[in-house]
Amino acid sequence: MIDTHSHIYLPQFRKDLSEVLDRAADAGVTDILMPAIDFGSLKQMDALSHPSIRFHKMAGIHPCDVEGHPENLVDKLLELGSSADIIAIGETGLDYYWSKEHITAQKESLRRHCEVAKELDKPVILHNRDSTDNLLDIIEEQQDGSLRGIWHCFNGTPEQGQRALELGLHLGIGGVVTFKNAGVDQVVAEMPLDRLVLETDAPYLAPVPKRGKRNEPSFMKYTAQKLSELFGISLEETDRITTENARRLFRLS
Ligand SMILES: [Zn+2]
């Protein structure tokens, strides 16, 4: 399995990182994709290693951290993102829940990230909270046929999901799909399996039965299990298809 969204480099894992990574490997996680929060994230990512897990870095500035972002954001993103070991641009996006006062800056930052992703021909990773229609409007404006990426932690309506698919996005499926009453499971069940990728968003949003705990890549097995139930296929088939989707999108060998 490929965890397409994991902040495994954060201090929450400092104490027991090697155990966390061993459990991930035992659960069948082969690759961990790490979205950045700011430019300082890259250094933290460089410190990670494990004999049977490949780590992939991204460069970007989280929408909750756009305040005071550099004037030369595009230059900086292009410089960092053009490196072969940067697999994608992000995470970027909009967050009107935590950070309503910087909406203009968030939108500008999102546009710049999309432009760089297109220029570098790499996927863009999109964070979205209470901002779906604005996010999809900007993706529509940016989509010239060359933009690809993930709406991470998908939690939209069927219509919003459909619109995202038509705009060429993949949907990142995380622990929220296992939450009772969230309704996300029924929406996901209507989406095409070949456009879904698995993620944890560790250390956040742990799936049931670990809900409320610190999330980690090994918990992705619960999300995969839920997907296999929703689509009525085996867990192996779910792992195989979602892994294939992620490989294609990120051009992983
Ligand atoms: Zn994230």
XYZ file of C-alpha atoms and ligand atoms in Angstrom:
254
model
C 0.000 0.000 0.000
C 1.030 3.586 -0.575
C 0.238 6.205 2.053
C -0.204 9.201 -0.231
C -0.484 11.744 2.575
C 1.467 11.384 5.777
C 3.128 13.961 8.023
C 5.323 11.280 9.509
C 8.184 13.778 9.853
C 6.391 15.803 12.556
C 7.548 15.863 16.205
C 4.528 13.710 17.206
C 6.533 10.716 15.917
C 9.934 11.616 17.289
C 9.776 9.322 20.305
C 8.826 6.034 18.648
C 9.420 6.634 14.951
C 11.216 3.356 14.260
C 8.374 1.335 15.846
C 5.803 3.329 13.858
C 7.688 2.616 10.636
C 8.128 -1.068 11.485
C 4.370 -1.352 12.044
C 3.775 0.390 8.704
C 6.042 -2.075 6.916
C 4.324 -4.988 8.673
C 0.946 -3.641 7.518
C 2.179 -3.670 3.919
C 3.020 0.011 3.443
C 5.817 0.277 0.867
C 5.811 4.015 0.164
C 5.052 7.085 2.270
C 4.364 10.380 0.514
C 4.971 13.420 2.674
C 3.200 16.729 2.017
C 5.042 19.769 3.313
C 3.597 22.303 5.734
C 6.230 24.916 4.948
C 9.721 25.034 3.473
C 11.171 23.897 6.784
C 9.384 20.539 6.422
C 11.919 19.313 3.850
C 14.748 19.148 6.346
C 12.587 17.111 8.735
C 11.682 14.727 5.907
C 15.333 14.161 5.046
C 15.897 12.604 8.457
C 13.629 9.613 7.709
C 14.772 6.175 6.649
C 13.652 2.565 6.886
C 14.987 -0.565 5.165
C 11.702 -1.490 3.472
C 9.839 1.808 3.048
C 10.465 4.440 0.385
C 9.895 8.058 1.414
C 8.844 10.731 -1.056
C 8.941 14.441 -0.376
C 6.703 17.276 -1.505
C 7.330 21.018 -1.461
C 4.655 23.545 -0.585
C 3.036 25.775 1.992
C -0.066 24.664 3.878
C -3.038 27.054 3.566
C -2.954 27.642 7.325
C 0.650 28.830 6.996
C 0.371 31.246 4.090
C 0.663 34.302 6.303
C 3.916 36.000 5.507
C 4.809 33.575 2.731
C 7.756 34.770 0.658
C 7.327 37.347 -2.103
C 9.141 34.993 -4.446
C 6.894 32.013 -3.704
C 6.857 30.827 -7.315
C 10.643 31.019 -7.674
C 11.135 29.182 -4.415
C 8.586 26.494 -5.317
C 10.117 26.075 -8.760
C 13.602 25.835 -7.320
C 12.657 23.229 -4.711
C 10.080 21.425 -6.815
C 12.307 20.872 -9.825
C 14.512 18.557 -7.793
C 14.004 14.924 -8.820
C 13.338 13.863 -5.234
C 10.294 16.133 -4.928
C 7.369 14.021 -6.060
C 4.576 16.615 -5.898
C 3.649 20.186 -4.991
C 1.765 20.718 -1.744
C 0.044 20.651 0.348
C -1.775 23.755 -0.705
C -5.488 24.544 -0.790
C -8.017 26.470 1.233
C -8.982 26.275 4.891
C -11.821 28.517 6.020
C -12.215 26.633 9.287
C -8.907 27.469 10.966
C -7.923 30.524 9.025
C -10.657 32.790 7.689
C -8.648 36.003 7.884
C -6.195 35.017 5.164
C -8.594 33.902 2.456
C -7.126 36.168 -0.213
C -3.601 35.015 0.583
C -4.734 31.377 0.562
C -6.317 31.734 -2.867
C -3.211 33.420 -4.270
C -0.980 30.726 -2.783
C -3.194 27.979 -4.221
C -2.996 29.529 -7.688
C 0.802 29.796 -7.508
C 1.103 26.156 -6.386
C -1.089 25.039 -9.304
C 0.979 27.038 -11.793
C 4.207 25.499 -10.507
C 2.704 21.987 -10.529
C 1.754 22.429 -14.181
C 5.128 23.914 -15.082
C 6.956 21.011 -13.413
C 4.427 18.399 -14.559
C 3.941 17.113 -11.014
C 0.699 16.527 -9.076
C -0.646 19.187 -6.732
C -1.981 18.125 -3.319
C -5.084 19.966 -2.180
C -6.243 20.576 1.356
C -9.827 21.720 1.738
C -11.864 22.636 4.779
C -15.207 24.459 4.586
C -14.073 25.817 1.223
C -14.979 23.195 -1.387
C -16.737 25.316 -3.994
C -14.070 28.045 -3.911
C -11.375 25.377 -4.213
C -13.008 23.700 -7.190
C -13.599 27.089 -8.862
C -9.868 27.811 -8.715
C -8.996 24.334 -9.993
C -11.394 24.868 -12.866
C -9.755 28.207 -13.641
C -6.289 26.583 -13.486
C -7.148 23.432 -15.424
C -5.728 23.712 -18.918
C -5.533 19.975 -19.425
C -2.163 19.620 -17.706
C -3.103 19.897 -14.021
C -3.348 16.679 -12.034
C -3.548 16.118 -8.327
C -5.426 14.946 -5.272
C -8.271 16.402 -3.279
C -6.849 15.056 -0.078
C -9.093 13.833 2.746
C -12.079 13.849 0.418
C -15.306 14.713 2.235
C -17.501 16.311 -0.414
C -21.020 15.720 -1.649
C -21.603 13.397 -4.626
C -21.926 16.487 -6.863
C -18.682 18.005 -5.589
C -16.919 14.659 -5.990
C -18.198 14.370 -9.533
C -17.053 17.890 -10.325
C -13.569 17.148 -8.939
C -13.350 14.028 -11.089
C -14.391 15.970 -14.174
C -11.653 18.488 -13.351
C -9.154 15.622 -13.465
C -8.517 15.219 -9.755
C -8.037 12.034 -7.796
C -9.701 11.685 -4.410
C -7.621 10.908 -1.321
C -9.509 8.570 0.996
C -8.557 8.693 4.658
C -9.889 7.769 8.074
C -13.018 9.915 7.738
C -14.522 7.241 5.459
C -14.709 4.953 8.514
C -16.499 7.506 10.730
C -20.091 6.709 11.494
C -22.543 9.531 10.734
C -20.045 11.424 8.581
C -21.813 10.135 5.470
C -18.527 10.206 3.555
C -18.625 6.415 3.070
C -21.824 6.554 1.024
C -20.423 9.297 -1.205
C -17.134 7.438 -1.712
C -19.058 4.317 -2.697
C -20.445 6.280 -5.670
C -17.000 7.349 -6.878
C -14.994 5.320 -9.418
C -12.432 3.127 -7.671
C -9.792 3.862 -10.309
C -9.640 7.500 -9.141
C -9.227 6.814 -5.427
C -5.966 6.723 -3.491
C -5.394 5.784 0.138
C -3.935 8.134 2.722
C -3.699 8.566 6.473
C -3.026 12.286 7.048
C -1.023 11.023 10.028
C -0.888 12.102 12.795
C -4.457 13.371 12.248
C -7.834 11.741 11.566
C -7.174 8.168 12.646
C -9.738 5.694 11.278
C -12.099 3.637 13.407
C -11.203 1.660 15.591
C -8.318 4.046 16.355
C -10.387 7.200 16.075
C -9.162 9.953 18.409
C -5.696 8.412 18.723
C -2.563 9.565 16.960
C -2.842 8.321 13.396
C 0.017 6.392 11.761
C 0.562 4.728 8.359
C -0.186 1.191 9.617
C -3.747 2.297 10.414
C -4.367 2.666 6.690
C -5.356 -1.011 6.710
C -8.624 -0.023 8.410
C -9.379 2.511 5.700
C -8.551 -0.057 3.012
C -10.808 -2.571 4.763
C -13.675 -0.062 4.739
C -13.149 0.627 1.034
C -13.194 -3.071 0.240
C -16.549 -3.388 2.056
C -17.988 -0.371 0.234
C -16.983 -1.741 -3.167
C -17.657 -5.397 -2.374
C -14.190 -6.557 -3.355
C -11.383 -8.227 -1.451
C -8.868 -6.296 0.603
C -6.099 -7.508 -1.723
C -7.947 -6.161 -4.736
C -8.515 -2.832 -2.970
C -4.825 -2.552 -2.102
C -3.793 -3.506 -5.618
C -6.069 -1.005 -7.366
C -5.429 1.966 -5.050
C -1.678 1.296 -5.188
C -1.817 1.166 -8.975
C -3.744 4.472 -9.002
C -1.119 6.159 -6.835
C 1.737 4.741 -8.941
C 0.163 6.101 -12.088
C -0.608 9.521 -10.670
C 2.832 10.032 -9.100
C 4.677 8.114 -11.831
C 6.290 5.827 -9.286
C 8.196 2.843 -10.587
Zn -1.925 17.158 5.378
